[in-house]
Amino acid sequence: MIKELIELFERDLKRLGKELEAFKKEENLWKTQGGISNTAGNLILHLNGNLRTFICKEIGGFDYTRDRDFEFAGKGVSREKMGAEIELVSKQLVASLEGLNEETLNQPYPEEKFGYPMTYNFFLMHLYGHFNYHLGQINYLRRILEG
């Protein structure tokens, strides 16, 4: 299962990078339309912060201090900087997951993030679903803004 999780996260982090590059106008990364409250840029910051916190830091032991407020309120981070962050997340995430073994996946995750016990496997699947939920939002928002 670890191999599959690595493959899926790597594949979809590449998709996130492609979405970032697909924006024709960099300023559109910081725009919304209609009832959409989060910009694509903020969602990218959020996805990077989420994975760096819960996989790279908490599982892999990488140093990271999250600024969740900035993930949703910050503006104007360059496409280049966000792209570099996606690459860093991918490398750290792979190293973090490679540090696990199959037995660990079925063990209880040390914290109750949702108010109830869960396994590492459950939490990693949640993080993967959360990632793709927002990846789809980014894709949809880009197509709305840029046709």
Short mmCIF file of N, CA and C in Angstrom, two decimals:
data_model
loop_
_atom_site.label_atom_id
_atom_site.label_comp_id
_atom_site.label_asym_id
_atom_site.label_seq_id
_atom_site.Cartn_x
_atom_site.Cartn_y
_atom_site.Cartn_z
N MET A 1 0.82 -1.21 0.00
CA MET A 1 0.00 0.00 0.00
C MET A 1 0.86 1.27 0.00
N ILE A 2 2.03 1.21 0.63
CA ILE A 2 2.90 2.39 0.66
C ILE A 2 3.34 2.76 -0.75
N LYS A 3 3.72 1.76 -1.53
CA LYS A 3 4.13 2.01 -2.92
C LYS A 3 3.01 2.70 -3.70
N GLU A 4 1.80 2.24 -3.51
CA GLU A 4 0.66 2.81 -4.22
C GLU A 4 0.38 4.25 -3.77
N LEU A 5 0.47 4.50 -2.47
CA LEU A 5 0.27 5.86 -1.97
C LEU A 5 1.32 6.81 -2.54
N ILE A 6 2.57 6.36 -2.57
CA ILE A 6 3.63 7.19 -3.14
C ILE A 6 3.33 7.48 -4.61
N GLU A 7 2.96 6.46 -5.35
CA GLU A 7 2.67 6.64 -6.77
C GLU A 7 1.51 7.63 -6.99
N LEU A 8 0.46 7.50 -6.21
CA LEU A 8 -0.69 8.39 -6.36
C LEU A 8 -0.35 9.83 -5.96
N PHE A 9 0.31 10.01 -4.83
CA PHE A 9 0.67 11.37 -4.41
C PHE A 9 1.63 12.01 -5.41
N GLU A 10 2.65 11.26 -5.87
CA GLU A 10 3.59 11.82 -6.85
C GLU A 10 2.86 12.22 -8.13
N ARG A 11 2.00 11.34 -8.62
CA ARG A 11 1.26 11.62 -9.84
C ARG A 11 0.43 12.90 -9.70
N ASP A 12 -0.26 13.03 -8.58
CA ASP A 12 -1.17 14.15 -8.43
C ASP A 12 -0.47 15.43 -8.01
N LEU A 13 0.69 15.34 -7.38
CA LEU A 13 1.50 16.54 -7.17
C LEU A 13 2.02 17.06 -8.51
N LYS A 14 2.35 16.16 -9.44
CA LYS A 14 2.72 16.60 -10.79
C LYS A 14 1.53 17.27 -11.47
N ARG A 15 0.34 16.73 -11.27
CA ARG A 15 -0.87 17.35 -11.83
C ARG A 15 -1.08 18.75 -11.25
N LEU A 16 -0.80 18.89 -9.96
CA LEU A 16 -0.92 20.21 -9.33
C LEU A 16 0.06 21.18 -9.99
N GLY A 17 1.29 20.74 -10.22
CA GLY A 17 2.27 21.59 -10.90
C GLY A 17 1.82 21.96 -12.31
N LYS A 18 1.20 21.02 -13.01
CA LYS A 18 0.69 21.31 -14.36
C LYS A 18 -0.46 22.29 -14.32
N GLU A 19 -1.32 22.17 -13.31
CA GLU A 19 -2.40 23.15 -13.16
C GLU A 19 -1.82 24.54 -12.91
N LEU A 20 -0.83 24.62 -12.06
CA LEU A 20 -0.18 25.90 -11.77
C LEU A 20 0.37 26.52 -13.05
N GLU A 21 1.04 25.71 -13.85
CA GLU A 21 1.63 26.20 -15.10
C GLU A 21 0.58 26.50 -16.16
N ALA A 22 -0.58 25.87 -16.08
CA ALA A 22 -1.62 26.04 -17.09
C ALA A 22 -2.31 27.40 -17.01
N PHE A 23 -2.16 28.10 -15.89
CA PHE A 23 -2.73 29.44 -15.80
C PHE A 23 -2.00 30.34 -16.79
N LYS A 24 -2.73 30.89 -17.77
CA LYS A 24 -2.11 31.75 -18.77
C LYS A 24 -1.66 33.07 -18.15
N LYS A 25 -2.47 33.57 -17.25
CA LYS A 25 -2.17 34.83 -16.57
C LYS A 25 -1.91 34.54 -15.10
N GLU A 26 -0.70 34.86 -14.65
CA GLU A 26 -0.35 34.57 -13.27
C GLU A 26 -1.27 35.28 -12.28
N GLU A 27 -1.77 36.45 -12.63
CA GLU A 27 -2.66 37.17 -11.71
C GLU A 27 -3.97 36.41 -11.47
N ASN A 28 -4.35 35.54 -12.40
CA ASN A 28 -5.57 34.75 -12.21
C ASN A 28 -5.45 33.72 -11.09
N LEU A 29 -4.23 33.43 -10.69
CA LEU A 29 -4.04 32.54 -9.54
C LEU A 29 -4.65 33.14 -8.27
N TRP A 30 -4.84 34.45 -8.26
CA TRP A 30 -5.30 35.15 -7.06
C TRP A 30 -6.69 35.74 -7.23
N LYS A 31 -7.45 35.22 -8.21
CA LYS A 31 -8.82 35.69 -8.45
C LYS A 31 -9.81 34.56 -8.21
N THR A 32 -11.03 34.96 -7.89
CA THR A 32 -12.14 34.01 -7.79
C THR A 32 -13.28 34.53 -8.66
N GLN A 33 -14.32 33.75 -8.75
CA GLN A 33 -15.49 34.17 -9.51
C GLN A 33 -16.73 33.59 -8.87
N GLY A 34 -17.81 34.36 -8.93
CA GLY A 34 -19.08 33.89 -8.38
C GLY A 34 -18.98 33.61 -6.90
N GLY A 35 -19.52 32.49 -6.48
CA GLY A 35 -19.55 32.15 -5.06
C GLY A 35 -18.32 31.39 -4.59
N ILE A 36 -17.27 31.32 -5.41
CA ILE A 36 -16.05 30.61 -5.03
C ILE A 36 -15.24 31.50 -4.10
N SER A 37 -14.91 30.99 -2.91
CA SER A 37 -14.27 31.85 -1.92
C SER A 37 -12.75 31.77 -1.92
N ASN A 38 -12.16 30.66 -2.37
CA ASN A 38 -10.70 30.51 -2.33
C ASN A 38 -10.11 30.61 -3.73
N THR A 39 -9.01 31.34 -3.84
CA THR A 39 -8.32 31.42 -5.12
C THR A 39 -7.51 30.15 -5.34
N ALA A 40 -7.14 29.91 -6.59
CA ALA A 40 -6.29 28.76 -6.90
C ALA A 40 -4.95 28.88 -6.18
N GLY A 41 -4.40 30.09 -6.13
CA GLY A 41 -3.14 30.30 -5.42
C GLY A 41 -3.24 29.93 -3.96
N ASN A 42 -4.33 30.34 -3.32
CA ASN A 42 -4.51 29.99 -1.90
C ASN A 42 -4.71 28.49 -1.71
N LEU A 43 -5.41 27.85 -2.63
CA LEU A 43 -5.58 26.40 -2.53
C LEU A 43 -4.25 25.66 -2.71
N ILE A 44 -3.40 26.17 -3.59
CA ILE A 44 -2.07 25.56 -3.76
C ILE A 44 -1.26 25.73 -2.49
N LEU A 45 -1.28 26.93 -1.91
CA LEU A 45 -0.58 27.15 -0.64
C LEU A 45 -1.12 26.21 0.43
N HIS A 46 -2.43 26.04 0.47
CA HIS A 46 -3.07 25.17 1.46
C HIS A 46 -2.66 23.72 1.26
N LEU A 47 -2.67 23.24 0.04
CA LEU A 47 -2.29 21.85 -0.21
C LEU A 47 -0.84 21.60 0.18
N ASN A 48 0.04 22.53 -0.18
CA ASN A 48 1.45 22.38 0.22
C ASN A 48 1.58 22.37 1.73
N GLY A 49 0.91 23.30 2.41
CA GLY A 49 1.00 23.37 3.87
C GLY A 49 0.42 22.14 4.54
N ASN A 50 -0.67 21.64 4.02
CA ASN A 50 -1.32 20.47 4.59
C ASN A 50 -0.42 19.23 4.49
N LEU A 51 0.13 18.98 3.31
CA LEU A 51 0.99 17.81 3.13
C LEU A 51 2.30 17.95 3.89
N ARG A 52 2.86 19.16 3.88
CA ARG A 52 4.12 19.35 4.63
C ARG A 52 3.91 19.15 6.12
N THR A 53 2.75 19.54 6.63
CA THR A 53 2.47 19.37 8.05
C THR A 53 2.22 17.92 8.41
N PHE A 54 1.25 17.31 7.77
CA PHE A 54 0.76 16.01 8.22
C PHE A 54 1.57 14.82 7.71
N ILE A 55 2.24 14.96 6.58
CA ILE A 55 3.06 13.84 6.10
C ILE A 55 4.54 14.14 6.30
N CYS A 56 5.01 15.25 5.75
CA CYS A 56 6.45 15.53 5.79
C CYS A 56 6.95 15.79 7.20
N LYS A 57 6.23 16.57 7.97
CA LYS A 57 6.67 16.89 9.34
C LYS A 57 6.28 15.79 10.33
N GLU A 58 4.99 15.50 10.41
CA GLU A 58 4.52 14.59 11.47
C GLU A 58 4.93 13.13 11.23
N ILE A 59 4.99 12.71 9.99
CA ILE A 59 5.39 11.33 9.72
C ILE A 59 6.88 11.25 9.38
N GLY A 60 7.35 12.17 8.55
CA GLY A 60 8.73 12.12 8.08
C GLY A 60 9.75 12.82 8.95
N GLY A 61 9.28 13.68 9.85
CA GLY A 61 10.21 14.38 10.74
C GLY A 61 10.89 15.58 10.13
N PHE A 62 10.43 16.05 8.96
CA PHE A 62 11.02 17.23 8.34
C PHE A 62 10.60 18.48 9.10
N ASP A 63 11.49 19.45 9.15
CA ASP A 63 11.21 20.71 9.84
C ASP A 63 10.22 21.54 9.02
N TYR A 64 9.18 22.02 9.67
CA TYR A 64 8.21 22.86 8.99
C TYR A 64 7.33 23.54 10.03
N THR A 65 7.08 24.82 9.83
CA THR A 65 6.15 25.56 10.67
C THR A 65 5.03 26.07 9.77
N ARG A 66 3.85 25.61 10.04
CA ARG A 66 2.71 25.94 9.20
C ARG A 66 2.12 27.30 9.55
N ASP A 67 1.73 28.04 8.51
CA ASP A 67 1.00 29.29 8.67
C ASP A 67 -0.32 29.13 7.92
N ARG A 68 -1.26 28.45 8.56
CA ARG A 68 -2.52 28.12 7.90
C ARG A 68 -3.31 29.38 7.53
N ASP A 69 -3.23 30.41 8.36
CA ASP A 69 -3.94 31.66 8.03
C ASP A 69 -3.43 32.23 6.71
N PHE A 70 -2.11 32.19 6.50
CA PHE A 70 -1.55 32.71 5.25
C PHE A 70 -1.97 31.86 4.06
N GLU A 71 -2.14 30.57 4.27
CA GLU A 71 -2.56 29.70 3.17
C GLU A 71 -3.86 30.20 2.55
N PHE A 72 -4.74 30.76 3.36
CA PHE A 72 -6.04 31.21 2.85
C PHE A 72 -6.14 32.72 2.65
N ALA A 73 -5.25 33.50 3.27
CA ALA A 73 -5.34 34.95 3.17
C ALA A 73 -4.19 35.56 2.38
N GLY A 74 -3.09 34.85 2.25
CA GLY A 74 -1.92 35.38 1.56
C GLY A 74 -2.20 35.59 0.08
N LYS A 75 -1.49 36.51 -0.50
CA LYS A 75 -1.65 36.81 -1.93
C LYS A 75 -0.29 37.07 -2.56
N GLY A 76 -0.22 36.88 -3.86
CA GLY A 76 0.93 37.32 -4.62
C GLY A 76 2.18 36.46 -4.56
N VAL A 77 2.09 35.25 -4.03
CA VAL A 77 3.25 34.36 -4.06
C VAL A 77 3.48 33.98 -5.52
N SER A 78 4.72 34.06 -5.97
CA SER A 78 5.00 33.83 -7.39
C SER A 78 4.73 32.38 -7.80
N ARG A 79 4.42 32.23 -9.06
CA ARG A 79 4.23 30.90 -9.64
C ARG A 79 5.49 30.07 -9.44
N GLU A 80 6.65 30.71 -9.64
CA GLU A 80 7.93 30.01 -9.49
C GLU A 80 8.13 29.49 -8.07
N LYS A 81 7.82 30.31 -7.09
CA LYS A 81 7.98 29.89 -5.70
C LYS A 81 7.02 28.76 -5.35
N MET A 82 5.78 28.86 -5.80
CA MET A 82 4.81 27.79 -5.52
C MET A 82 5.22 26.49 -6.22
N GLY A 83 5.75 26.60 -7.43
CA GLY A 83 6.22 25.42 -8.15
C GLY A 83 7.37 24.74 -7.43
N ALA A 84 8.30 25.54 -6.92
CA ALA A 84 9.43 24.99 -6.16
C ALA A 84 8.94 24.31 -4.89
N GLU A 85 7.92 24.88 -4.26
CA GLU A 85 7.36 24.28 -3.05
C GLU A 85 6.69 22.94 -3.36
N ILE A 86 6.00 22.85 -4.48
CA ILE A 86 5.38 21.58 -4.88
C ILE A 86 6.46 20.51 -5.06
N GLU A 87 7.57 20.88 -5.69
CA GLU A 87 8.67 19.92 -5.88
C GLU A 87 9.25 19.48 -4.54
N LEU A 88 9.43 20.43 -3.62
CA LEU A 88 9.95 20.10 -2.29
C LEU A 88 9.00 19.16 -1.56
N VAL A 89 7.71 19.48 -1.60
CA VAL A 89 6.71 18.63 -0.96
C VAL A 89 6.79 17.21 -1.52
N SER A 90 6.89 17.09 -2.82
CA SER A 90 6.94 15.77 -3.45
C SER A 90 8.13 14.97 -2.95
N LYS A 91 9.30 15.58 -2.91
CA LYS A 91 10.51 14.88 -2.44
C LYS A 91 10.39 14.47 -0.97
N GLN A 92 9.94 15.40 -0.13
CA GLN A 92 9.81 15.10 1.29
C GLN A 92 8.72 14.08 1.56
N LEU A 93 7.63 14.17 0.82
CA LEU A 93 6.54 13.22 1.00
C LEU A 93 6.98 11.80 0.66
N VAL A 94 7.69 11.64 -0.44
CA VAL A 94 8.18 10.32 -0.83
C VAL A 94 9.10 9.77 0.25
N ALA A 95 10.04 10.59 0.70
CA ALA A 95 10.97 10.14 1.75
C ALA A 95 10.22 9.78 3.03
N SER A 96 9.19 10.56 3.36
CA SER A 96 8.41 10.30 4.57
C SER A 96 7.66 8.98 4.48
N LEU A 97 7.01 8.75 3.35
CA LEU A 97 6.25 7.51 3.19
C LEU A 97 7.16 6.30 3.06
N GLU A 98 8.32 6.48 2.44
CA GLU A 98 9.27 5.37 2.34
C GLU A 98 9.79 4.96 3.71
N GLY A 99 9.71 5.87 4.68
CA GLY A 99 10.14 5.57 6.04
C GLY A 99 9.14 4.73 6.82
N LEU A 100 7.95 4.54 6.26
CA LEU A 100 6.93 3.71 6.90
C LEU A 100 7.07 2.26 6.44
N ASN A 101 6.48 1.36 7.19
CA ASN A 101 6.36 -0.02 6.72
C ASN A 101 4.88 -0.39 6.72
N GLU A 102 4.58 -1.48 6.06
CA GLU A 102 3.18 -1.88 5.90
C GLU A 102 2.49 -2.11 7.25
N GLU A 103 3.21 -2.59 8.22
CA GLU A 103 2.62 -2.83 9.55
C GLU A 103 2.18 -1.52 10.20
N THR A 104 2.97 -0.47 9.99
CA THR A 104 2.64 0.83 10.58
C THR A 104 1.32 1.35 10.06
N LEU A 105 1.01 1.08 8.80
CA LEU A 105 -0.24 1.59 8.21
C LEU A 105 -1.47 1.15 8.99
N ASN A 106 -1.41 -0.01 9.60
CA ASN A 106 -2.56 -0.52 10.35
C ASN A 106 -2.53 -0.15 11.83
N GLN A 107 -1.49 0.56 12.24
CA GLN A 107 -1.40 0.99 13.64
C GLN A 107 -2.17 2.29 13.83
N PRO A 108 -2.58 2.56 15.08
CA PRO A 108 -3.29 3.81 15.34
C PRO A 108 -2.40 5.02 15.08
N TYR A 109 -2.98 6.01 14.41
CA TYR A 109 -2.29 7.28 14.25
C TYR A 109 -2.22 7.93 15.63
N PRO A 110 -1.08 8.56 15.98
CA PRO A 110 -0.89 9.03 17.36
C PRO A 110 -1.87 10.11 17.84
N GLU A 111 -2.46 10.87 16.92
CA GLU A 111 -3.39 11.93 17.31
C GLU A 111 -4.77 11.67 16.73
N GLU A 112 -5.77 12.09 17.46
CA GLU A 112 -7.15 11.98 16.96
C GLU A 112 -7.51 13.30 16.27
N LYS A 113 -7.17 13.40 14.99
CA LYS A 113 -7.39 14.64 14.23
C LYS A 113 -8.87 14.97 14.04
N PHE A 114 -9.72 13.96 14.07
CA PHE A 114 -11.14 14.19 13.84
C PHE A 114 -11.99 13.87 15.06
N GLY A 115 -11.33 13.72 16.21
CA GLY A 115 -12.06 13.43 17.44
C GLY A 115 -12.32 11.96 17.66
N TYR A 116 -11.71 11.11 16.87
CA TYR A 116 -11.86 9.67 17.05
C TYR A 116 -10.58 8.98 16.56
N PRO A 117 -10.32 7.78 17.05
CA PRO A 117 -9.10 7.07 16.63
C PRO A 117 -9.16 6.65 15.17
N MET A 118 -8.00 6.61 14.54
CA MET A 118 -7.88 6.17 13.15
C MET A 118 -6.50 5.57 12.95
N THR A 119 -6.34 4.80 11.90
CA THR A 119 -5.04 4.23 11.57
C THR A 119 -4.26 5.20 10.67
N TYR A 120 -2.96 4.96 10.55
CA TYR A 120 -2.16 5.72 9.58
C TYR A 120 -2.77 5.61 8.20
N ASN A 121 -3.18 4.41 7.82
CA ASN A 121 -3.76 4.18 6.50
C ASN A 121 -5.00 5.05 6.28
N PHE A 122 -5.89 5.09 7.26
CA PHE A 122 -7.10 5.91 7.16
C PHE A 122 -6.73 7.37 6.97
N PHE A 123 -5.79 7.87 7.79
CA PHE A 123 -5.43 9.28 7.73
C PHE A 123 -4.76 9.61 6.39
N LEU A 124 -3.90 8.74 5.90
CA LEU A 124 -3.25 9.00 4.61
C LEU A 124 -4.26 8.99 3.47
N MET A 125 -5.24 8.10 3.54
CA MET A 125 -6.29 8.09 2.52
C MET A 125 -7.14 9.36 2.60
N HIS A 126 -7.39 9.83 3.81
CA HIS A 126 -8.11 11.09 3.98
C HIS A 126 -7.32 12.23 3.33
N LEU A 127 -6.02 12.29 3.60
CA LEU A 127 -5.18 13.36 3.05
C LEU A 127 -5.15 13.30 1.53
N TYR A 128 -5.13 12.10 0.97
CA TYR A 128 -5.15 11.96 -0.48
C TYR A 128 -6.48 12.45 -1.06
N GLY A 129 -7.58 12.09 -0.43
CA GLY A 129 -8.89 12.56 -0.89
C GLY A 129 -9.02 14.07 -0.79
N HIS A 130 -8.55 14.63 0.31
CA HIS A 130 -8.57 16.07 0.53
C HIS A 130 -7.76 16.78 -0.56
N PHE A 131 -6.60 16.23 -0.88
CA PHE A 131 -5.75 16.80 -1.91
C PHE A 131 -6.49 16.86 -3.25
N ASN A 132 -7.12 15.77 -3.62
CA ASN A 132 -7.79 15.73 -4.92
C ASN A 132 -9.06 16.55 -4.96
N TYR A 133 -9.73 16.70 -3.83
CA TYR A 133 -10.89 17.59 -3.76
C TYR A 133 -10.47 19.00 -4.18
N HIS A 134 -9.38 19.48 -3.59
CA HIS A 134 -8.92 20.84 -3.91
C HIS A 134 -8.27 20.91 -5.29
N LEU A 135 -7.61 19.86 -5.73
CA LEU A 135 -7.03 19.85 -7.08
C LEU A 135 -8.13 20.03 -8.12
N GLY A 136 -9.25 19.38 -7.93
CA GLY A 136 -10.39 19.56 -8.83
C GLY A 136 -10.93 20.98 -8.80
N GLN A 137 -10.95 21.59 -7.61
CA GLN A 137 -11.40 22.98 -7.51
C GLN A 137 -10.47 23.91 -8.28
N ILE A 138 -9.17 23.67 -8.19
CA ILE A 138 -8.19 24.50 -8.90
C ILE A 138 -8.41 24.37 -10.40
N ASN A 139 -8.58 23.17 -10.89
CA ASN A 139 -8.80 22.93 -12.31
C ASN A 139 -10.07 23.65 -12.79
N TYR A 140 -11.14 23.51 -12.03
CA TYR A 140 -12.41 24.12 -12.40
C TYR A 140 -12.31 25.65 -12.40
N LEU A 141 -11.68 26.20 -11.37
CA LEU A 141 -11.55 27.65 -11.28
C LEU A 141 -10.70 28.18 -12.44
N ARG A 142 -9.62 27.49 -12.78
CA ARG A 142 -8.79 27.92 -13.91
C ARG A 142 -9.61 27.96 -15.20
N ARG A 143 -10.41 26.93 -15.44
CA ARG A 143 -11.21 26.89 -16.67
C ARG A 143 -12.28 27.98 -16.67
N ILE A 144 -12.85 28.29 -15.51
CA ILE A 144 -13.84 29.37 -15.44
C ILE A 144 -13.18 30.72 -15.74
N LEU A 145 -12.01 30.96 -15.14
CA LEU A 145 -11.36 32.25 -15.28
C LEU A 145 -10.72 32.46 -16.65
N GLU A 146 -10.26 31.37 -17.26
CA GLU A 146 -9.48 31.55 -18.49
C GLU A 146 -10.10 30.90 -19.72
N GLY A 147 -11.26 30.31 -19.53
CA GLY A 147 -11.97 29.72 -20.67
C GLY A 147 -11.28 28.55 -21.19
#
